[in-house]
Short mmCIF file of C-alpha atoms in Angstrom, two decimals:
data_model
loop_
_atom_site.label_atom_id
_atom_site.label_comp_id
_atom_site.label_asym_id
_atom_site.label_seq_id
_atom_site.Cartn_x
_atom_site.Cartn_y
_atom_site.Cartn_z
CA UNK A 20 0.00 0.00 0.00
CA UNK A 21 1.70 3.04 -1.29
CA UNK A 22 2.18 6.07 1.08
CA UNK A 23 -0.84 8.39 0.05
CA UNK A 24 -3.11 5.55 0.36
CA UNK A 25 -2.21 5.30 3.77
CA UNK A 26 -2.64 8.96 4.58
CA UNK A 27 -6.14 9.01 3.18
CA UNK A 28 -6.98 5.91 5.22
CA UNK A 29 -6.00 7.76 8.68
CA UNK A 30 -7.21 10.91 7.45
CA UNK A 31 -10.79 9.29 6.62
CA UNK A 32 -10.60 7.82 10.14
CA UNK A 33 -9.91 11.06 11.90
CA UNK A 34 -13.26 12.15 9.89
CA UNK A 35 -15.29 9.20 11.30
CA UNK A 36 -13.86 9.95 14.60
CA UNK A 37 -14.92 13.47 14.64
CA UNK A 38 -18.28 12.13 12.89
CA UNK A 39 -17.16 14.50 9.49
CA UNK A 40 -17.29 11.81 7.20
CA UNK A 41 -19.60 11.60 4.12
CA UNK A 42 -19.87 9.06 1.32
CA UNK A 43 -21.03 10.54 -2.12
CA UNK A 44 -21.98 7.34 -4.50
CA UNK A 45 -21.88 6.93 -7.88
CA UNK A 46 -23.33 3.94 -10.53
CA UNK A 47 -19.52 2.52 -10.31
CA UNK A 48 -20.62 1.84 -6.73
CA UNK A 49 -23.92 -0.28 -7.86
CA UNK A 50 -22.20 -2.07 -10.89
CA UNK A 51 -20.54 -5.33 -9.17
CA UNK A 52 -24.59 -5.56 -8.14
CA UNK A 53 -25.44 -6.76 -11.28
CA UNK A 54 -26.69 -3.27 -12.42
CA UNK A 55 -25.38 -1.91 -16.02
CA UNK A 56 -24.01 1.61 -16.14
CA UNK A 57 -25.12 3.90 -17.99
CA UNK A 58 -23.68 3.03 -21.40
CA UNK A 59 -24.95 -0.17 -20.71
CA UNK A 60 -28.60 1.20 -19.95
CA UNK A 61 -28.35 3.55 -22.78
CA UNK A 62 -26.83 0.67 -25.20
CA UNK A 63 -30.20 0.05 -27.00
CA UNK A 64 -31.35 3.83 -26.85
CA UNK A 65 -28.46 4.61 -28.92
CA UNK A 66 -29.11 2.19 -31.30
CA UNK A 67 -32.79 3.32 -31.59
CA UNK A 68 -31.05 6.45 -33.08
CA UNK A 69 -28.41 4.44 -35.08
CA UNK A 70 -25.48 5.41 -32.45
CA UNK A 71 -22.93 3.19 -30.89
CA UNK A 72 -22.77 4.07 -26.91
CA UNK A 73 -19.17 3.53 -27.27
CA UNK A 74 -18.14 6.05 -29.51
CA UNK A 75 -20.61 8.51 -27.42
CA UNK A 76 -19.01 11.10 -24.41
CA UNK A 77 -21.82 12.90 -23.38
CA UNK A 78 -24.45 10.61 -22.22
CA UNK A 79 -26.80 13.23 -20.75
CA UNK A 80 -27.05 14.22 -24.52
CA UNK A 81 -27.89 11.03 -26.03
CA UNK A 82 -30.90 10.51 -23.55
CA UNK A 83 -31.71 14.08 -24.77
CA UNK A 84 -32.05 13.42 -28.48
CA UNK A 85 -34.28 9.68 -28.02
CA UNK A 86 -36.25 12.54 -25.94
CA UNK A 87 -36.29 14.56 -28.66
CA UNK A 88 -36.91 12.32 -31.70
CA UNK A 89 -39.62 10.57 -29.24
CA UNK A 90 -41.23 14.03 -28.91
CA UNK A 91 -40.24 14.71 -26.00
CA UNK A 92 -41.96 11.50 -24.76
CA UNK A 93 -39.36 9.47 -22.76
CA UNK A 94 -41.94 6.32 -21.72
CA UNK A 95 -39.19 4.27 -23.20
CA UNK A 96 -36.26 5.52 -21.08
CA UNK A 97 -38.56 5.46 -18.14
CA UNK A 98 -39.07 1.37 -19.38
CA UNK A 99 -35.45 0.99 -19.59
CA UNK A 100 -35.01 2.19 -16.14
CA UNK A 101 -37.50 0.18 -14.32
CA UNK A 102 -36.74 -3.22 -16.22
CA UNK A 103 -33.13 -2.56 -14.93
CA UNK A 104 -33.44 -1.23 -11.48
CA UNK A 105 -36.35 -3.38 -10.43
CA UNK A 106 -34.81 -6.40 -10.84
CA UNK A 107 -33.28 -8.75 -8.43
CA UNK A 108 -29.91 -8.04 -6.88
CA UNK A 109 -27.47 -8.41 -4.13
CA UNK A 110 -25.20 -5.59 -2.13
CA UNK A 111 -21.66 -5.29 -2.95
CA UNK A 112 -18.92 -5.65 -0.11
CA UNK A 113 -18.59 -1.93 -0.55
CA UNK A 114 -22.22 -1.81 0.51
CA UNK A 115 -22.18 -3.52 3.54
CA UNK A 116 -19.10 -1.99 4.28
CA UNK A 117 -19.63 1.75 3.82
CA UNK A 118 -23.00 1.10 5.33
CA UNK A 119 -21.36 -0.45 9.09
CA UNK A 120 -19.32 2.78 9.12
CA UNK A 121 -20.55 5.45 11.43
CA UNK A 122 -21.26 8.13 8.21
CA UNK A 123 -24.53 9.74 8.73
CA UNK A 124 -24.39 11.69 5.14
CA UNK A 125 -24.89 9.62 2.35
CA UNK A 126 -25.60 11.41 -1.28
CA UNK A 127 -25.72 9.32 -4.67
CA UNK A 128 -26.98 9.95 -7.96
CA UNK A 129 -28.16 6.54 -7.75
CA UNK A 130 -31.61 5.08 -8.89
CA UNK A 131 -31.54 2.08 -6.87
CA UNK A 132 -32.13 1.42 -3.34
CA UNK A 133 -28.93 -0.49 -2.15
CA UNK A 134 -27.51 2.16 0.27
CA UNK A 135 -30.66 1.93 2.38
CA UNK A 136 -31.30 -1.30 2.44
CA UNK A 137 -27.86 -1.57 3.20
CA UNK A 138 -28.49 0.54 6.16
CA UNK A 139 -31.03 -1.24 7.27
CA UNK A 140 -29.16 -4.59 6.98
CA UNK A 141 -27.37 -3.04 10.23
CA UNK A 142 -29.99 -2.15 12.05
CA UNK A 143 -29.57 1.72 11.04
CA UNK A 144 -32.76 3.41 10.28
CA UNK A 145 -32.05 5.72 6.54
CA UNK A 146 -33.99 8.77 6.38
CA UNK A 147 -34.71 8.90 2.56
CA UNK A 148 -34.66 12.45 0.35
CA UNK A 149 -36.07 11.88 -2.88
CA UNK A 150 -37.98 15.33 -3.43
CA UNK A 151 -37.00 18.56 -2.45
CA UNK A 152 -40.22 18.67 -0.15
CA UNK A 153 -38.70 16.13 2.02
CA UNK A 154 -35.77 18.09 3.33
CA UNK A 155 -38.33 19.80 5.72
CA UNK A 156 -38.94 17.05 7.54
CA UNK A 157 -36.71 14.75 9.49
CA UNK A 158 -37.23 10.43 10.47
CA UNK A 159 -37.21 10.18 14.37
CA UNK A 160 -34.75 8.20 15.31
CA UNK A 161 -32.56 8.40 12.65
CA UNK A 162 -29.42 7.23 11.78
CA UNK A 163 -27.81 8.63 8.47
CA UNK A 164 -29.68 10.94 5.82
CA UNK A 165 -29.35 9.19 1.97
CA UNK A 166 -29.61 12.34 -0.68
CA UNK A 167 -31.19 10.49 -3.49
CA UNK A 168 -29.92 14.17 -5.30
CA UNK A 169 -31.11 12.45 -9.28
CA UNK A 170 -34.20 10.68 -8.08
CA UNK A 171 -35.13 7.14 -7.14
CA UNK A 172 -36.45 4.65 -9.13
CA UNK A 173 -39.94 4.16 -7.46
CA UNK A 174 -40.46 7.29 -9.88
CA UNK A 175 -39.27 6.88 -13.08
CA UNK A 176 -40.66 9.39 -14.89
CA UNK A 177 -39.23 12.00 -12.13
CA UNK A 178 -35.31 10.95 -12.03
CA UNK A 179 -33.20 13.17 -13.40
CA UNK A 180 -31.48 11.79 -17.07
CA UNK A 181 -31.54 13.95 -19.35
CA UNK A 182 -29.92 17.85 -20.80
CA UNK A 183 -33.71 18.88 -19.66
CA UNK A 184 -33.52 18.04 -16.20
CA UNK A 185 -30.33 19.19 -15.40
CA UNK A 186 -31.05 22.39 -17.01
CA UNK A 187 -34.25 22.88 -14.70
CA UNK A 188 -32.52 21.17 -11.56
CA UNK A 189 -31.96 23.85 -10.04
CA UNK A 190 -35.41 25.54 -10.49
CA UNK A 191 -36.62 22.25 -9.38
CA UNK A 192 -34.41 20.81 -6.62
CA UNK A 193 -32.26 23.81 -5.80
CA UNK A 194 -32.46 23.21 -1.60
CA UNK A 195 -30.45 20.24 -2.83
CA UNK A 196 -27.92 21.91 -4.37
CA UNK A 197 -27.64 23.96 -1.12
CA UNK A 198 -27.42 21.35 1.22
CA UNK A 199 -24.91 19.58 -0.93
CA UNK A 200 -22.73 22.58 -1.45
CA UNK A 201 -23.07 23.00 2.74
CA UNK A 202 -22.08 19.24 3.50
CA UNK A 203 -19.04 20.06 0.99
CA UNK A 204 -17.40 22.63 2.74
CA UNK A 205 -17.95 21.03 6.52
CA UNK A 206 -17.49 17.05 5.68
CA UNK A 207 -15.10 15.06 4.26
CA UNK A 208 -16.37 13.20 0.97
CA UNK A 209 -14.90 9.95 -0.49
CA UNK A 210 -16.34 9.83 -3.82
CA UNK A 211 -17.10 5.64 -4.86
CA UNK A 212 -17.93 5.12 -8.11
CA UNK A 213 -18.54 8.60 -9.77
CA UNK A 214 -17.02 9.83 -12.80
CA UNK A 215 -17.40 13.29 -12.50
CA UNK A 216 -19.19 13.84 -15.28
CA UNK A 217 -21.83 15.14 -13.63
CA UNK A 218 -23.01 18.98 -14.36
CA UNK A 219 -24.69 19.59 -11.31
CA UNK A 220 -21.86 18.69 -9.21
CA UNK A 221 -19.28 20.59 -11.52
CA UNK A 222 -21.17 23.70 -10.90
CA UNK A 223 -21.71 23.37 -7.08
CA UNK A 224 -17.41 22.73 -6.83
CA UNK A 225 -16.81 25.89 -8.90
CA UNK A 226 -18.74 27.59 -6.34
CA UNK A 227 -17.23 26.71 -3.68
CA UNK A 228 -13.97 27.25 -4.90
CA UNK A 229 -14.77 30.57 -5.86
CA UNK A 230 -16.25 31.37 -2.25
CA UNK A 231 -13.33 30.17 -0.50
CA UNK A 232 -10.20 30.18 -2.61
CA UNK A 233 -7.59 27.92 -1.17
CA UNK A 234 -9.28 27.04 1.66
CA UNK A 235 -11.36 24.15 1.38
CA UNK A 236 -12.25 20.77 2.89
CA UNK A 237 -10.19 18.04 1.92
CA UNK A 238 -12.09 15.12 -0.30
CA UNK A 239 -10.96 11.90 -1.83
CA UNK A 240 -12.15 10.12 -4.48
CA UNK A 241 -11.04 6.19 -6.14
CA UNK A 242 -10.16 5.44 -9.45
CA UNK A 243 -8.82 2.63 -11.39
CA UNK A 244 -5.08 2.86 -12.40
CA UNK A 245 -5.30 3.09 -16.24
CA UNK A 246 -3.99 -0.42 -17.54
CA UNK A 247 -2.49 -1.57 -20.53
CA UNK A 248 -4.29 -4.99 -21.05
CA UNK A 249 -7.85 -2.50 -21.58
CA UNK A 250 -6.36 -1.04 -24.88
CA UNK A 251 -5.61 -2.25 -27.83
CA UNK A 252 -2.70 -0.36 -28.59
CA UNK A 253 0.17 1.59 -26.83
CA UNK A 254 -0.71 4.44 -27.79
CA UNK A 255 -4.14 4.32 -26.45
CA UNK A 256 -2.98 3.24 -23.63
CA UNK A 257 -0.42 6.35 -23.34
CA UNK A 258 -3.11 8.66 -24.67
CA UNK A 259 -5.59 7.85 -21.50
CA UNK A 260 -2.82 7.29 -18.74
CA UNK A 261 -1.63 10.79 -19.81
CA UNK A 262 -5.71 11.87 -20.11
CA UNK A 263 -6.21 10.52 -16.15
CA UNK A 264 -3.10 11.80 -14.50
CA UNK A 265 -4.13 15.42 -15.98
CA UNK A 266 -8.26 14.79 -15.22
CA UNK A 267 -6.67 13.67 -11.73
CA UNK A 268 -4.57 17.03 -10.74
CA UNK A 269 -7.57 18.99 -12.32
CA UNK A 270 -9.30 17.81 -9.18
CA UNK A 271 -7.35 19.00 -7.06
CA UNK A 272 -8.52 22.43 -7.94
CA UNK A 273 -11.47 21.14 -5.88
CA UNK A 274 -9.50 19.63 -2.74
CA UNK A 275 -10.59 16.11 -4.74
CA UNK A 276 -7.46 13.92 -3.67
CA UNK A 277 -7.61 11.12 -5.99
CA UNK A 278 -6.80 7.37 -4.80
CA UNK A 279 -5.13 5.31 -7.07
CA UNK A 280 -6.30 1.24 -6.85
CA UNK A 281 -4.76 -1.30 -10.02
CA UNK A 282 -8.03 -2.83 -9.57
CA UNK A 283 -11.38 -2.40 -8.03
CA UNK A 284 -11.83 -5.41 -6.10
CA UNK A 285 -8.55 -3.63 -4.04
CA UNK A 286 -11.22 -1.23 -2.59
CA UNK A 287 -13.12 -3.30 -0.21
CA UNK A 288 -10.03 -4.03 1.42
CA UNK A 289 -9.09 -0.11 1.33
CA UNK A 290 -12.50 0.30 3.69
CA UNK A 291 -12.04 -2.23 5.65
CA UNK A 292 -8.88 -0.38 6.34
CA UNK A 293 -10.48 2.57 6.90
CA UNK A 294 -13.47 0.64 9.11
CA UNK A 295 -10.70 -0.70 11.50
CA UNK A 296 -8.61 2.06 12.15
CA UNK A 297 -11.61 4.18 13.11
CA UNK A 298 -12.47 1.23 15.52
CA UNK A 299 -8.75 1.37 17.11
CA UNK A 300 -9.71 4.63 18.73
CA UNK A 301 -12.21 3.00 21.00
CA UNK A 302 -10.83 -0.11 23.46
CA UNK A 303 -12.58 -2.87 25.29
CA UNK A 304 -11.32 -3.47 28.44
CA UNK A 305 -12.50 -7.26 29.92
CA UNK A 306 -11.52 -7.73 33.36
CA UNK A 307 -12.86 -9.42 36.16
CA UNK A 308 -11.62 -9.94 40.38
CA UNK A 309 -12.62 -11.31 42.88
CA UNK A 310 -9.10 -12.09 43.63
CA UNK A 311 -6.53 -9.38 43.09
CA UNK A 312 -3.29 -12.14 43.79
CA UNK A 313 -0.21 -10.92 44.24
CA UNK A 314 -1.29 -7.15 43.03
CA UNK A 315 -3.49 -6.82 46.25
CA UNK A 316 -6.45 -4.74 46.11
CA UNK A 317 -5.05 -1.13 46.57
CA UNK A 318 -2.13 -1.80 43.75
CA UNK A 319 -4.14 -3.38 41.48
CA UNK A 320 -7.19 -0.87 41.68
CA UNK A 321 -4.38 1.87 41.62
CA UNK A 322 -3.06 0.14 38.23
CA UNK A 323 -6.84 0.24 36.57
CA UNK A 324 -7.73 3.77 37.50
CA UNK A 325 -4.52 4.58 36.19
CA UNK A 326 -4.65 2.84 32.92
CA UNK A 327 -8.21 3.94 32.14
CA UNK A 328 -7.23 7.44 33.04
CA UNK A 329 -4.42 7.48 30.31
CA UNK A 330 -6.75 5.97 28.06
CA UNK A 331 -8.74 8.95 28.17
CA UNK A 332 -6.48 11.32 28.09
CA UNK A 333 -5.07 9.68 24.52
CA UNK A 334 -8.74 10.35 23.38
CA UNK A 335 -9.61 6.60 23.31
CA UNK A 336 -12.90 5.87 23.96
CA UNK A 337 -13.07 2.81 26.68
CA UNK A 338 -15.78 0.00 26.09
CA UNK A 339 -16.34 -1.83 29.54
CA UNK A 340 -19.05 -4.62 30.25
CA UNK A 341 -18.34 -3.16 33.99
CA UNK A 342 -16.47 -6.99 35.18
CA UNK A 343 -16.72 -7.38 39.06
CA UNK A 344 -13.98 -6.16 41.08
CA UNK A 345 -12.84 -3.86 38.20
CA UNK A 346 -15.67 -2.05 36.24
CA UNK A 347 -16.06 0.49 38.92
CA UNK A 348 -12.11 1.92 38.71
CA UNK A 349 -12.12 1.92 35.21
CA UNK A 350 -15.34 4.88 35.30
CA UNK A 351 -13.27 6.42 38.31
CA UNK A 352 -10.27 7.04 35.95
CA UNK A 353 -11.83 7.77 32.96
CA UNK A 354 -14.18 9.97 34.82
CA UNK A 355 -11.25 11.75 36.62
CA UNK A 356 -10.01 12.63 33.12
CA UNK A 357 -13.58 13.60 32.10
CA UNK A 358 -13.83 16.14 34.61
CA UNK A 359 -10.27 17.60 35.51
CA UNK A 360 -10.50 18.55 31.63
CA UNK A 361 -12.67 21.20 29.93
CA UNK A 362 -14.05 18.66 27.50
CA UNK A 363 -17.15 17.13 29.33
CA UNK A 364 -18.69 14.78 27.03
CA UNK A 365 -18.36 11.71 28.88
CA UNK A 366 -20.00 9.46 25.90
CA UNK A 367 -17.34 10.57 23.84
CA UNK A 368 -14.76 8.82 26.25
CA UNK A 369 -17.25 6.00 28.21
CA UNK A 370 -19.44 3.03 27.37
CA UNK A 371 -20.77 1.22 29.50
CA UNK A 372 -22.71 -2.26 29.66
CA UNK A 373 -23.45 -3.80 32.45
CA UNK A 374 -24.24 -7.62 31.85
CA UNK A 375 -27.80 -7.93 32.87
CA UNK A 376 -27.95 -10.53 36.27
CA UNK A 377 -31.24 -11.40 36.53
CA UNK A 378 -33.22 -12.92 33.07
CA UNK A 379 -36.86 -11.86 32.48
CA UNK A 380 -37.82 -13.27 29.38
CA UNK A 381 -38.29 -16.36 27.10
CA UNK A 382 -34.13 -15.81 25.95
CA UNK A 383 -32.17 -18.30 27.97
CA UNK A 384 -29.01 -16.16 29.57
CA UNK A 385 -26.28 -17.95 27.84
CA UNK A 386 -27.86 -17.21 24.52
CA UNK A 387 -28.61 -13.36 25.60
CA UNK A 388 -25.06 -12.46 27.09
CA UNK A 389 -23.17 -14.04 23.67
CA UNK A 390 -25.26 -11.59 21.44
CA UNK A 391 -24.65 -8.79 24.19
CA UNK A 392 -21.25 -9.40 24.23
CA UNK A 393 -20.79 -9.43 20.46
CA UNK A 394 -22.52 -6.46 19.90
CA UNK A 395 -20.31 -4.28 22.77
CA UNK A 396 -16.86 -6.04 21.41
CA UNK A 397 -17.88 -5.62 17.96
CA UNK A 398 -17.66 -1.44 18.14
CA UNK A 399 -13.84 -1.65 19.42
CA UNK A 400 -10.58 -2.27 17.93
CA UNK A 401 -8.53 -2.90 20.55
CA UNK A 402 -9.01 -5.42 23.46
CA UNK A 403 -7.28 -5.22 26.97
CA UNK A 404 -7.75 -8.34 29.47
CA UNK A 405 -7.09 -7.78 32.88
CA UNK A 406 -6.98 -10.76 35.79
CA UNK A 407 -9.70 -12.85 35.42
CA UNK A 408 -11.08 -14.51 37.97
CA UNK A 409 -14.33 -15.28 40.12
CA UNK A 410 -15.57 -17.05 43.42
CA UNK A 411 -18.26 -19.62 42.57
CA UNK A 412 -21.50 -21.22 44.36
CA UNK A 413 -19.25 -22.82 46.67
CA UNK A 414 -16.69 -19.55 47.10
CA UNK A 415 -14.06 -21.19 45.64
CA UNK A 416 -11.90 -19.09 42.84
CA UNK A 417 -11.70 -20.47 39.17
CA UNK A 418 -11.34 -18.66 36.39
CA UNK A 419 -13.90 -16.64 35.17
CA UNK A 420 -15.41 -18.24 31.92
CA UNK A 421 -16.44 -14.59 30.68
CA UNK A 422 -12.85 -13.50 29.91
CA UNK A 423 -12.43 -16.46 28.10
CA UNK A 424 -15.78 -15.62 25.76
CA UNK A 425 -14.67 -12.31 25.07
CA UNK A 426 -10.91 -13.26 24.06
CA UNK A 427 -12.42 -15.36 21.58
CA UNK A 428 -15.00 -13.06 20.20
CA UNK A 429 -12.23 -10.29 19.87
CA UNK A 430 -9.92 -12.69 18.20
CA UNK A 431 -13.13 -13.81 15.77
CA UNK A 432 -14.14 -10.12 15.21
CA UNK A 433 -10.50 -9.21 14.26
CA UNK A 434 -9.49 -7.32 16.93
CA UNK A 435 -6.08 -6.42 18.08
CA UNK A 436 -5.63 -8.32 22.06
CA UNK A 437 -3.84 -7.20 24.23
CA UNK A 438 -3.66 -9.12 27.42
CA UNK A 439 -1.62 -7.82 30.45
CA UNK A 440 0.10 -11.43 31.57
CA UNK A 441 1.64 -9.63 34.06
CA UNK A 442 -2.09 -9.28 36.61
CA UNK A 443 -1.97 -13.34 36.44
CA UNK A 444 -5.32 -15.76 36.57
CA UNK A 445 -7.05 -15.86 33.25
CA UNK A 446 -4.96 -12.79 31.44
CA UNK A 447 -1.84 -14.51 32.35
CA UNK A 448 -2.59 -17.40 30.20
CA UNK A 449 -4.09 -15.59 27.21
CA UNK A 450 -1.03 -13.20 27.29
CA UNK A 451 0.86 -16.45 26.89
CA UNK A 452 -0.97 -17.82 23.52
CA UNK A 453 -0.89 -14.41 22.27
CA UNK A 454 3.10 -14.15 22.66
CA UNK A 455 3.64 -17.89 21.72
CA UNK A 456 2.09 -17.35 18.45
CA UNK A 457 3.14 -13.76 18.28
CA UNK A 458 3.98 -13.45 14.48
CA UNK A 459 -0.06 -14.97 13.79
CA UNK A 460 -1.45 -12.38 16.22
CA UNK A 461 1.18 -9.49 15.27
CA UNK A 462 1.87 -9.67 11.45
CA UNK A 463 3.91 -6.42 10.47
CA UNK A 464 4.30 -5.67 14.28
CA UNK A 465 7.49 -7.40 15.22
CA UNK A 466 8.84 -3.62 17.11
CA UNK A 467 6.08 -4.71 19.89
CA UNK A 468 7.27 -7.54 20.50
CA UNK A 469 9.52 -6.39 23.32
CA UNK A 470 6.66 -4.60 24.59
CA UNK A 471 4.87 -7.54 24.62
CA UNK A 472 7.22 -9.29 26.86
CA UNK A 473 7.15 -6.81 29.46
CA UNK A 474 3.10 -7.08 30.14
CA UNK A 475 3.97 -10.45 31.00
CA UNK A 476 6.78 -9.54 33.78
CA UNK A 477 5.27 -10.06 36.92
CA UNK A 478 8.58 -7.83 38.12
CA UNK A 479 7.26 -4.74 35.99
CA UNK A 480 6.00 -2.17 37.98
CA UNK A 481 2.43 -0.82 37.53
CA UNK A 482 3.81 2.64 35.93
CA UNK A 483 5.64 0.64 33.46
CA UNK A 484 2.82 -1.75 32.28
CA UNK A 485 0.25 1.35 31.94
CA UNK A 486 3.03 3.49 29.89
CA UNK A 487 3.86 -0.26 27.82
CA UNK A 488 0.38 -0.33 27.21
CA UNK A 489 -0.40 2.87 26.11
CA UNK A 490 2.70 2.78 23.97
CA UNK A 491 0.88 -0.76 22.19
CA UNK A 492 -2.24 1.00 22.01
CA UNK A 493 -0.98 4.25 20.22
CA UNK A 494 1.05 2.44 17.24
CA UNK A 495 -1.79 -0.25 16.91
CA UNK A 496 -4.10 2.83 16.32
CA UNK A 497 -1.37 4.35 13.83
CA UNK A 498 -1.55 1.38 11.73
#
């Protein structure tokens, strides 16, 4: 992964962090769906008007003159477009992907409905905006806003296609325009799947750089390396590598950083990228005592406050199911951070789920506390395990089962572990199949691995293991 790739992918994350981000779709984003683009939905309108697509650059034209030579009747575009968009078909990886991100801006020239079903596939609830009418009202409850800015295709006849509609847009839809131009100078856009060729967009960029010069909001945008083995010749290929490196710097006029990928399937992977790092600012901690061992109850509750408190002041958010014998120290420190600072918005630094003790319904508890658990590990990127232990019916100590659970949830969720050897009972022994198999845990890590040694040292000193820690926690959250 070359070096501006990487850039964008922390930068994107900061976004997400400081919930900034945006997504602005285009057809490339619907295409691996089994949807045509639109030279493939225009193929047989062109040949209605003895055209080949191929040979054709301005699309929005060609709808224009079947329009035309229809008199002005476009029942057969609208056709076209419900035959294709109605049909059956499944959500790309990018889909799911984009959509389990925490974006709440969403705008596509899209027909189709994939970005809100999407949504919906993870339990977000999309608050739709077809018509212009619709911005004045808002979905309770909602979760991200999808700008359908060209339409959707439970109205055909209304979705914007051709020179007509784009020329009226703005008498027609010009809040949208506004709104768009306002998410464009305070969000961060990546740009999946869109060309650029679109007039309406073109005209809303110029006006922002126009309004604020040098100054604007950084966006990104993918787009396929151009490759020899899609030309015929050398010199077409040279003609349209030279064609995309200057259509590429001509963005940047527009703060449009484009992303270079030698194929698209690379993209998926790109967000996942993106999807994780954004998760390494927020860290589960798992810990459980009823037992503090050799630590003793004062040195081992100093060690939690402390590491919890460091946490928070690296602006991690901390994920705790609030274990026995620990949950309590870790809102102490984080709170102590909280409130000795002038930043006082304690979600931003504390979640907390207590494990429900008593079961009231038909859900036996075993079943309940595995999808509870999944659903509070799944948000983090970074797992801590403290001690680990519990008195039973009969008050004797064993280890406690729930540390277990969790280690091997975070390790099936991908998460990075980190378990601090050096506090003994269940840790101890998780610390020690994490450094055994260090390389299978750690790929690309091996500068940790010293690091990793010391939060097993039952000689290291609590100051050391919460600065050893913190120092694991930063670089995993660098990437």
């Amino acid at each position: 992964m070359d070096t501006k790739t990487k850039t964008f992918i922390r930068n994107y994350a900061k976004a997400l962090k400081e919930n900034n981000a945006a997504i602005f779709a285009g057809s490339g984003l619907s295409k691996e769906s089994g949807f045509v683009d639109w030279r493939g939905l225009l193929r047989h309108i062109a040949e209605d008007l003895h055209l080949d697509v191929d040979k054709e650059q301005d699309l929005v034209a060609l709808t224009q003159y079947h329009i035309n030579e229809k008199g002005g009747n476009r029942s057969t575009i609208n056709q076209a477009l419900l035959e294709e968009f109605t049909r059956g078909s499944t959500k790309t990886e990018n889909h799911k992907i984009i959509a389990s991100l925490p974006i709440s801006t969403f705008w596509t020239t899209n027909y189709d409905k994939l970005i809100e079903e999407a949504l919906c596939d993870e339990g977000k609830t999309p608050d739709i905006k077809v018509y212009q009418d619709d911005l004045s009202t808002n979905l309770p409850k909602r979760d991200a806003i999808v700008y359908k800015m060209h339409g959707d295709i439970s109205h055909p006849s209304d979705v914007v296609i051709s020179k007509d509609d784009y020329e009226i847009y703005n008498l027609n839809r010009p809040l949208f325009s506004a709104a768009l131009q306002g998410d464009l100078v305070s969000k961060t856009f990546l740009f999946i799947g869109f060309s650029f060729n679109d007039p309406n967009l073109d005209q809303i960029l110029g006006r922002i750089r126009v309004l604020l010069g040098k100054n604007l909001r950084q966006h990104y945008c993918f787009f396929k390396k151009v490759n020899r083995g899609d030309y015929d010749s050398d010199e077409d290929f040279q003609y349209n590598s030279i064609k995309q490196g200057l259509r590429i710097n001509d963005l940047k006029r527009y703060a449009i950083e484009g992303i270079l990928v030698d194929d698209y399937s690379q993209i998926p992977q790109i967000l996942t990228n993106i999807r994780d790092s954004f998760r390494r600012n927020i860290v589960f901690i798992s810990g459980s005592a009823d037992d503090y061992g050799e630590w003793g109850m004062d040195n081992a509750l100093k060690f939690v406050h402390a590491l919890s408190y460091r946490l928070a002041a690296e602006d991690y958010k901390l994920v705790s199911g609030f274990g026995r014998g620990i949950g309590s120290t870790i809102i102490n420190g984080c709170l102590e951070y909280v409130y000795s600072s002038q930043y006082r918005h304690l979600d931003s630094y504390l979640d907390l789920r207590p494990f429900p003790q008593i079961i009231t319904g038909k859900k036996p508890q075993e079943t309940l506390w595995k999808e509870y658990r999944r659903d509070m590990i799944s948000n983090a990127g970074i797992a801590i395990f403290l001690f680990g232990n519990k008195m039973d019916e009969d008050n004797k100590l064993i280890d406690a089962p729930g540390l277990q659970d969790e280690f091997e949830m975070a390790k099936e969720l991908g998460l990075k572990i980190v378990p601090v050897g050096a506090t003994g009972f269940v840790s101890e022994k998780l610390w020690k199949d994490i450094f055994n198999n260090y390389n299978h845990f750690y790929t690309g890590y091996s500068q940790l691995k010293t690091d990793f040694e010391i939060l097993g040292s039952k000689e290291a000193n609590p100051d050391v293991l919460v600065n050893t820690i913190v120092k694991i926690v930063n670089i995993l959250r660098g990437g």
